[in-house]
PDB file of C-alpha atoms in Angstrom:
ATOM      1  CA  MET A 613      79.436  35.143 -64.809  1.00 62.00           C
ATOM      2  CA  ASP A 614      80.428  31.519 -65.406  1.00 58.00           C
ATOM      3  CA  THR A 615      78.308  29.430 -63.040  1.00 63.00           C
ATOM      4  CA  SER A 616      80.550  26.352 -63.260  1.00 66.00           C
ATOM      5  CA  ALA A 617      82.583  27.550 -60.267  1.00 73.00           C
ATOM      6  CA  TYR A 618      79.456  27.639 -58.098  1.00 85.00           C
ATOM      7  CA  PRO A 619      77.280  24.753 -56.836  1.00 91.00           C
ATOM      8  CA  VAL A 620      74.149  26.286 -58.364  1.00 94.00           C
ATOM      9  CA  PRO A 621      71.828  23.285 -57.734  1.00 93.00           C
ATOM     10  CA  ARG A 622      72.880  23.283 -54.076  1.00 93.00           C
ATOM     11  CA  MET A 623      72.355  27.055 -53.879  1.00 93.00           C
ATOM     12  CA  LEU A 624      68.870  26.612 -55.327  1.00 92.00           C
ATOM     13  CA  ALA A 625      68.094  23.860 -52.823  1.00 91.00           C
ATOM     14  CA  SER A 626      68.979  26.220 -49.959  1.00 89.00           C
ATOM     15  CA  LEU A 627      66.147  28.558 -50.945  1.00 88.00           C
ATOM     16  CA  PRO A 628      62.682  27.894 -49.428  1.00 82.00           C
ATOM     17  CA  LEU A 629      61.131  28.096 -52.898  1.00 82.00           C
ATOM     18  CA  PHE A 630      63.109  25.071 -54.108  1.00 86.00           C
ATOM     19  CA  HIS A 631      63.413  23.029 -50.894  1.00 82.00           C
ATOM     20  CA  ASP A 632      61.219  20.166 -52.100  1.00 79.00           C
ATOM     21  CA  LEU A 633      62.614  19.745 -55.611  1.00 84.00           C
ATOM     22  CA  ALA A 634      64.435  16.597 -56.670  1.00 88.00           C
ATOM     23  CA  PRO A 635      68.077  16.766 -57.865  1.00 92.00           C
ATOM     24  CA  ASP A 636      67.118  16.412 -61.544  1.00 92.00           C
ATOM     25  CA  GLU A 637      64.655  19.293 -61.214  1.00 90.00           C
ATOM     26  CA  LEU A 638      67.286  21.481 -59.556  1.00 92.00           C
ATOM     27  CA  ASN A 639      69.776  20.622 -62.288  1.00 94.00           C
ATOM     28  CA  ARG A 640      67.333  21.671 -65.018  1.00 93.00           C
ATOM     29  CA  ILE A 641      66.602  25.011 -63.338  1.00 94.00           C
ATOM     30  CA  ALA A 642      70.327  25.582 -62.769  1.00 94.00           C
ATOM     31  CA  GLN A 643      70.790  25.616 -66.548  1.00 93.00           C
ATOM     32  CA  GLY A 644      68.808  28.856 -66.692  1.00 94.00           C
ATOM     33  CA  CYS A 645      70.561  30.589 -63.784  1.00 96.00           C
ATOM     34  CA  GLN A 646      73.271  33.198 -63.558  1.00 94.00           C
ATOM     35  CA  ILE A 647      75.545  34.173 -60.683  1.00 95.00           C
ATOM     36  CA  ARG A 648      75.980  37.928 -60.363  1.00 96.00           C
ATOM     37  CA  GLU A 649      78.296  39.852 -58.065  1.00 96.00           C
ATOM     38  CA  PHE A 650      77.653  43.429 -56.948  1.00 97.00           C
ATOM     39  CA  GLY A 651      79.718  45.845 -54.918  1.00 97.00           C
ATOM     40  CA  ARG A 652      78.282  48.131 -52.284  1.00 95.00           C
ATOM     41  CA  SER A 653      75.917  50.726 -53.844  1.00 95.00           C
ATOM     42  CA  ASP A 654      75.885  48.978 -57.250  1.00 98.00           C
ATOM     43  CA  MET A 655      72.505  49.024 -58.950  1.00 98.00           C
ATOM     44  CA  VAL A 656      70.943  45.628 -59.661  1.00 98.00           C
ATOM     45  CA  PHE A 657      68.216  47.118 -61.849  1.00 97.00           C
ATOM     46  CA  ARG A 658      66.258  50.333 -62.319  1.00 97.00           C
ATOM     47  CA  VAL A 659      62.612  51.208 -62.847  1.00 97.00           C
ATOM     48  CA  GLY A 660      61.568  50.641 -66.443  1.00 96.00           C
ATOM     49  CA  GLN A 661      64.158  48.040 -67.352  1.00 97.00           C
ATOM     50  CA  PRO A 662      62.712  44.787 -68.776  1.00 96.00           C
ATOM     51  CA  CYS A 663      62.192  42.013 -66.245  1.00 96.00           C
ATOM     52  CA  GLU A 664      62.879  38.532 -67.627  1.00 95.00           C
ATOM     53  CA  GLU A 665      64.144  36.946 -64.408  1.00 96.00           C
ATOM     54  CA  PHE A 666      63.882  36.967 -60.659  1.00 95.00           C
ATOM     55  CA  HIS A 667      66.650  37.071 -58.092  1.00 97.00           C
ATOM     56  CA  ALA A 668      67.673  35.325 -54.879  1.00 95.00           C
ATOM     57  CA  VAL A 669      70.120  36.854 -52.412  1.00 96.00           C
ATOM     58  CA  ILE A 670      72.874  34.376 -51.574  1.00 94.00           C
ATOM     59  CA  SER A 671      74.976  36.807 -49.538  1.00 94.00           C
ATOM     60  CA  GLY A 672      74.837  40.524 -48.829  1.00 95.00           C
ATOM     61  CA  GLN A 673      71.677  42.616 -48.891  1.00 96.00           C
ATOM     62  CA  VAL A 674      69.554  44.376 -51.520  1.00 97.00           C
ATOM     63  CA  LYS A 675      67.424  47.467 -51.094  1.00 97.00           C
ATOM     64  CA  LEU A 676      64.223  47.841 -53.137  1.00 96.00           C
ATOM     65  CA  PHE A 677      63.215  51.473 -53.365  1.00 96.00           C
ATOM     66  CA  ALA A 678      61.242  54.088 -55.277  1.00 95.00           C
ATOM     67  CA  ILE A 679      61.998  57.738 -55.963  1.00 94.00           C
ATOM     68  CA  SER A 680      59.228  60.317 -55.491  1.00 87.00           C
ATOM     69  CA  PRO A 681      58.697  63.120 -58.031  1.00 87.00           C
ATOM     70  CA  ASP A 682      60.487  65.528 -55.681  1.00 87.00           C
ATOM     71  CA  GLY A 683      63.512  63.246 -55.512  1.00 86.00           C
ATOM     72  CA  HIS A 684      62.991  61.630 -52.111  1.00 87.00           C
ATOM     73  CA  GLU A 685      63.786  57.954 -51.692  1.00 92.00           C
ATOM     74  CA  LYS A 686      61.293  55.519 -50.180  1.00 92.00           C
ATOM     75  CA  VAL A 687      62.667  52.123 -49.159  1.00 93.00           C
ATOM     76  CA  ILE A 688      60.119  49.423 -49.996  1.00 92.00           C
ATOM     77  CA  GLU A 689      61.931  46.338 -48.765  1.00 90.00           C
ATOM     78  CA  LEU A 690      65.322  45.137 -47.546  1.00 93.00           C
ATOM     79  CA  VAL A 691      66.058  41.691 -48.980  1.00 93.00           C
ATOM     80  CA  SER A 692      68.414  39.465 -46.983  1.00 91.00           C
ATOM     81  CA  PRO A 693      70.099  36.131 -47.838  1.00 92.00           C
ATOM     82  CA  GLY A 694      67.699  33.285 -48.549  1.00 90.00           C
ATOM     83  CA  ASN A 695      64.987  35.565 -49.924  1.00 90.00           C
ATOM     84  CA  CYS A 696      63.848  36.215 -53.496  1.00 91.00           C
ATOM     85  CA  PHE A 697      62.525  39.301 -55.232  1.00 94.00           C
ATOM     86  CA  ALA A 698      60.938  40.327 -58.566  1.00 93.00           C
ATOM     87  CA  GLU A 699      59.040  37.034 -59.094  1.00 90.00           C
ATOM     88  CA  ALA A 700      55.635  38.700 -59.479  1.00 88.00           C
ATOM     89  CA  VAL A 701      56.860  41.318 -61.945  1.00 92.00           C
ATOM     90  CA  MET A 702      58.583  38.629 -64.004  1.00 92.00           C
ATOM     91  CA  PHE A 703      55.346  36.674 -64.407  1.00 90.00           C
ATOM     92  CA  LEU A 704      53.408  39.835 -65.265  1.00 90.00           C
ATOM     93  CA  GLY A 705      55.709  40.434 -68.208  1.00 88.00           C
ATOM     94  CA  ARG A 706      56.196  44.069 -67.224  1.00 92.00           C
ATOM     95  CA  PRO A 707      59.287  46.197 -66.628  1.00 96.00           C
ATOM     96  CA  TYR A 708      60.663  46.593 -63.112  1.00 96.00           C
ATOM     97  CA  ILE A 709      58.490  48.932 -61.050  1.00 94.00           C
ATOM     98  CA  VAL A 710      61.081  49.683 -58.341  1.00 96.00           C
ATOM     99  CA  ASN A 711      64.846  50.104 -58.180  1.00 98.00           C
ATOM    100  CA  ALA A 712      67.181  47.549 -56.616  1.00 98.00           C
ATOM    101  CA  GLN A 713      70.570  48.395 -55.133  1.00 98.00           C
ATOM    102  CA  ALA A 714      73.171  46.330 -53.284  1.00 97.00           C
ATOM    103  CA  LEU A 715      73.813  47.652 -49.775  1.00 95.00           C
ATOM    104  CA  ALA A 716      76.977  45.591 -49.348  1.00 94.00           C
ATOM    105  CA  ALA A 717      79.082  43.202 -51.394  1.00 96.00           C
ATOM    106  CA  THR A 718      76.294  40.970 -52.690  1.00 97.00           C
ATOM    107  CA  LEU A 719      76.021  37.678 -54.523  1.00 96.00           C
ATOM    108  CA  LEU A 720      72.788  37.071 -56.424  1.00 97.00           C
ATOM    109  CA  LEU A 721      71.439  33.955 -58.039  1.00 96.00           C
ATOM    110  CA  THR A 722      69.333  35.069 -61.003  1.00 97.00           C
ATOM    111  CA  VAL A 723      66.745  32.633 -62.372  1.00 96.00           C
ATOM    112  CA  GLY A 724      65.496  33.126 -65.925  1.00 95.00           C
ATOM    113  CA  LYS A 725      61.806  33.308 -66.787  1.00 94.00           C
ATOM    114  CA  ARG A 726      62.053  30.793 -69.628  1.00 94.00           C
ATOM    115  CA  VAL A 727      63.485  27.992 -67.482  1.00 94.00           C
ATOM    116  CA  MET A 728      60.918  28.655 -64.731  1.00 92.00           C
ATOM    117  CA  LEU A 729      57.985  28.486 -67.132  1.00 93.00           C
ATOM    118  CA  ALA A 730      59.315  25.250 -68.604  1.00 93.00           C
ATOM    119  CA  GLU A 731      59.746  23.684 -65.154  1.00 91.00           C
ATOM    120  CA  ILE A 732      56.300  24.823 -63.988  1.00 91.00           C
ATOM    121  CA  ALA A 733      54.768  23.206 -67.096  1.00 92.00           C
ATOM    122  CA  ARG A 734      56.627  20.021 -66.190  1.00 90.00           C
ATOM    123  CA  GLU A 735      55.873  20.181 -62.444  1.00 84.00           C
ATOM    124  CA  PRO A 736      52.810  22.337 -61.528  1.00 85.00           C
ATOM    125  CA  ARG A 737      53.476  22.128 -57.785  1.00 83.00           C
ATOM    126  CA  LEU A 738      56.341  24.571 -58.327  1.00 84.00           C
ATOM    127  CA  ALA A 739      53.762  27.197 -59.302  1.00 84.00           C
ATOM    128  CA  LEU A 740      51.989  26.664 -55.973  1.00 85.00           C
ATOM    129  CA  GLN A 741      55.257  27.146 -54.108  1.00 81.00           C
ATOM    130  CA  MET A 742      55.929  30.374 -55.979  1.00 80.00           C
ATOM    131  CA  LEU A 743      52.415  31.597 -55.258  1.00 82.00           C
ATOM    132  CA  ALA A 744      52.978  30.877 -51.572  1.00 82.00           C
ATOM    133  CA  GLY A 745      56.205  32.887 -51.588  1.00 78.00           C
ATOM    134  CA  ILE A 746      54.605  35.824 -53.383  1.00 80.00           C
ATOM    135  CA  SER A 747      51.654  35.684 -50.977  1.00 82.00           C
ATOM    136  CA  ARG A 748      53.986  35.843 -47.965  1.00 80.00           C
ATOM    137  CA  ARG A 749      55.655  38.931 -49.372  1.00 76.00           C
ATOM    138  CA  MET A 750      52.269  40.494 -50.084  1.00 79.00           C
ATOM    139  CA  HIS A 751      51.226  39.810 -46.497  1.00 77.00           C
ATOM    140  CA  ARG A 752      54.389  41.525 -45.214  1.00 76.00           C
ATOM    141  CA  LEU A 753      53.803  44.554 -47.416  1.00 76.00           C
ATOM    142  CA  ILE A 754      50.181  44.837 -46.268  1.00 77.00           C
ATOM    143  CA  SER A 755      51.389  44.643 -42.666  1.00 77.00           C
ATOM    144  CA  ASP A 756      53.871  47.421 -43.428  1.00 75.00           C
ATOM    145  CA  ILE A 757      51.125  49.613 -44.873  1.00 74.00           C
ATOM    146  CA  GLU A 758      48.958  48.928 -41.842  1.00 72.00           C
ATOM    147  CA  SER A 759      51.845  49.790 -39.527  1.00 72.00           C
ATOM    148  CA  CYS A 760      52.549  53.094 -41.284  1.00 71.00           C
ATOM    149  CA  SER A 761      48.846  53.989 -41.355  1.00 70.00           C
ATOM    150  CA  LEU A 762      47.807  52.998 -37.835  1.00 69.00           C
ATOM    151  CA  GLN A 763      50.932  53.091 -35.672  1.00 81.00           C
ATOM    152  CA  ASN A 764      52.901  56.058 -34.442  1.00 87.00           C
ATOM    153  CA  GLY A 765      56.656  56.373 -34.892  1.00 89.00           C
ATOM    154  CA  VAL A 766      57.524  54.869 -31.510  1.00 91.00           C
ATOM    155  CA  GLN A 767      55.453  51.757 -32.229  1.00 91.00           C
ATOM    156  CA  ARG A 768      57.024  51.353 -35.661  1.00 91.00           C
ATOM    157  CA  VAL A 769      60.547  51.546 -34.254  1.00 93.00           C
ATOM    158  CA  ILE A 770      59.729  49.101 -31.444  1.00 92.00           C
ATOM    159  CA  GLY A 771      58.166  46.674 -33.912  1.00 90.00           C
ATOM    160  CA  TYR A 772      61.211  46.886 -36.170  1.00 90.00           C
ATOM    161  CA  LEU A 773      63.666  46.255 -33.328  1.00 92.00           C
ATOM    162  CA  LEU A 774      61.726  43.263 -32.044  1.00 90.00           C
ATOM    163  CA  ARG A 775      61.455  41.768 -35.546  1.00 86.00           C
ATOM    164  CA  GLU A 776      65.181  42.219 -36.150  1.00 86.00           C
ATOM    165  CA  ALA A 777      66.194  40.672 -32.823  1.00 84.00           C
ATOM    166  CA  PRO A 778      68.014  37.416 -33.684  1.00 75.00           C
ATOM    167  CA  GLU A 779      66.640  35.450 -30.739  1.00 61.00           C
ATOM    168  CA  ALA A 780      63.027  34.402 -30.330  1.00 49.00           C
ATOM    169  CA  GLY A 781      61.079  34.833 -27.119  1.00 50.00           C
ATOM    170  CA  ASN A 782      61.194  37.418 -24.378  1.00 49.00           C
ATOM    171  CA  GLN A 783      63.713  35.825 -22.026  1.00 62.00           C
ATOM    172  CA  GLY A 784      66.994  37.650 -21.445  1.00 72.00           C
ATOM    173  CA  PRO A 785      68.560  40.608 -23.257  1.00 88.00           C
ATOM    174  CA  LEU A 786      68.539  40.788 -27.052  1.00 90.00           C
ATOM    175  CA  LEU A 787      71.085  42.427 -29.331  1.00 91.00           C
ATOM    176  CA  VAL A 788      70.099  44.020 -32.620  1.00 92.00           C
ATOM    177  CA  ALA A 789      72.968  44.875 -34.962  1.00 90.00           C
ATOM    178  CA  LEU A 790      71.725  47.358 -37.558  1.00 90.00           C
ATOM    179  CA  GLN A 791      73.030  46.090 -40.894  1.00 85.00           C
ATOM    180  CA  VAL A 792      72.158  49.246 -42.832  1.00 89.00           C
ATOM    181  CA  SER A 793      72.279  52.963 -42.159  1.00 90.00           C
ATOM    182  CA  LYS A 794      69.774  54.618 -39.853  1.00 91.00           C
ATOM    183  CA  ALA A 795      68.642  56.723 -42.819  1.00 92.00           C
ATOM    184  CA  THR A 796      67.748  53.549 -44.749  1.00 93.00           C
ATOM    185  CA  ILE A 797      65.856  52.100 -41.788  1.00 92.00           C
ATOM    186  CA  ALA A 798      64.043  55.404 -41.281  1.00 93.00           C
ATOM    187  CA  SER A 799      62.908  55.397 -44.909  1.00 91.00           C
ATOM    188  CA  ARG A 800      61.761  51.795 -44.516  1.00 89.00           C
ATOM    189  CA  LEU A 801      59.639  52.905 -41.523  1.00 91.00           C
ATOM    190  CA  SER A 802      58.308  56.007 -43.346  1.00 88.00           C
ATOM    191  CA  MET A 803      59.969  58.552 -41.074  1.00 91.00           C
ATOM    192  CA  THR A 804      62.817  61.018 -41.288  1.00 92.00           C
ATOM    193  CA  PRO A 805      66.292  60.025 -40.074  1.00 92.00           C
ATOM    194  CA  GLU A 806      66.068  62.774 -37.448  1.00 95.00           C
ATOM    195  CA  TYR A 807      62.822  61.418 -36.037  1.00 94.00           C
ATOM    196  CA  PHE A 808      64.151  57.859 -36.045  1.00 94.00           C
ATOM    197  CA  SER A 809      67.169  58.992 -34.007  1.00 94.00           C
ATOM    198  CA  LYS A 810      64.877  60.936 -31.681  1.00 95.00           C
ATOM    199  CA  VAL A 811      62.755  57.850 -30.983  1.00 94.00           C
ATOM    200  CA  LEU A 812      65.862  55.760 -30.272  1.00 95.00           C
ATOM    201  CA  HIS A 813      67.030  58.456 -27.859  1.00 94.00           C
ATOM    202  CA  GLU A 814      63.652  58.525 -26.081  1.00 94.00           C
ATOM    203  CA  LEU A 815      63.593  54.728 -25.751  1.00 95.00           C
ATOM    204  CA  ALA A 816      67.148  54.798 -24.382  1.00 94.00           C
ATOM    205  CA  GLU A 817      66.255  57.509 -21.847  1.00 94.00           C
ATOM    206  CA  ALA A 818      63.338  55.355 -20.711  1.00 93.00           C
ATOM    207  CA  GLY A 819      65.758  52.484 -20.095  1.00 94.00           C
ATOM    208  CA  LEU A 820      64.090  50.307 -22.727  1.00 94.00           C
ATOM    209  CA  ILE A 821      67.113  50.038 -25.024  1.00 93.00           C
ATOM    210  CA  GLU A 822      70.842  50.762 -24.960  1.00 94.00           C
ATOM    211  CA  VAL A 823      72.377  52.251 -28.109  1.00 93.00           C
ATOM    212  CA  ASP A 824      76.034  51.846 -29.064  1.00 91.00           C
ATOM    213  CA  ARG A 825      76.385  53.127 -32.623  1.00 87.00           C
ATOM    214  CA  ARG A 826      74.736  50.411 -34.755  1.00 88.00           C
ATOM    215  CA  ASN A 827      74.327  47.972 -31.884  1.00 92.00           C
ATOM    216  CA  ILE A 828      71.103  48.166 -29.910  1.00 94.00           C
ATOM    217  CA  ARG A 829      70.695  46.114 -26.758  1.00 94.00           C
ATOM    218  CA  ILE A 830      67.203  45.307 -25.518  1.00 93.00           C
ATOM    219  CA  PRO A 831      67.455  44.390 -21.810  1.00 93.00           C
ATOM    220  CA  ASP A 832      63.856  43.227 -21.574  1.00 91.00           C
ATOM    221  CA  ALA A 833      61.978  42.522 -24.812  1.00 90.00           C
ATOM    222  CA  ASP A 834      58.709  41.929 -22.960  1.00 90.00           C
ATOM    223  CA  ARG A 835      58.918  45.338 -21.306  1.00 91.00           C
ATOM    224  CA  LEU A 836      59.691  46.996 -24.650  1.00 91.00           C
ATOM    225  CA  SER A 837      56.752  45.229 -26.295  1.00 89.00           C
ATOM    226  CA  LYS A 838      54.392  46.289 -23.488  1.00 88.00           C
ATOM    227  CA  PHE A 839      55.572  49.889 -23.848  1.00 87.00           C
ATOM    228  CA  GLY A 840      54.591  49.768 -27.528  1.00 78.00           C
ATOM    229  CA  LEU A 841      51.169  48.385 -26.566  1.00 74.00           C
ATOM    230  CA  GLN A 842      50.728  51.211 -24.075  1.00 76.00           C
ATOM    231  CA  GLN A 843      51.486  53.663 -26.884  1.00 67.00           C
ATOM    232  CA  TRP A 844      48.645  52.077 -28.870  1.00 54.00           C
ATOM    233  CA  GLN A 845      46.186  52.115 -25.978  1.00 52.00           C
ATOM    234  CA  GLY A 846      47.049  55.702 -25.128  1.00 52.00           C
ATOM    235  CA  ARG A 847      46.284  57.015 -28.604  1.00 51.00           C
TER     236      ARG A 847
END
């Protein structure tokens, strides 16, 4: 897509990775960018395709997932606006190792490998910023593995709801609007959709949450968090 209709340097500057770059640096990187639009359920890329770029979500949401040999889908990550994906694979020079699919109408800013390597050679601090971003994602993935290995389903659901709550702190009710299907969230938490719904029902019966379709109200986040801790201590 023609990028002239989009303020690509400004879009780059809105991303944490490029926050500290000067206008001339942003303009150089913008020369190697593409704007790509995807409709809901469109594939961004598939396993095995060559990776010569990484992507930033400007609007919408992207699901990274793998398919098991028996055909079951495992959601690896849900990427929201302001976040990047595929940087590590791009630098490895290997094909994509997961699939990426738009979960809604999505606008991606795609940054080419060649322009990034040239800018890193010119300004090494950019490499440190990219390493920091990749490290943060690695930390999240390790936390996810730890959660799936050490926590039961109730704890995983509670942790997810508290992370997705838009307001920080434990004062007052919180509202979580599920942006994707319960089946997608269940896969992200390594559980079946049926079990995910069962846990939501149990938490609602306990008065810890209120469920209205995709809207989940948490009357007391502190109480919900303590219930999850009790689940851990009662193992």
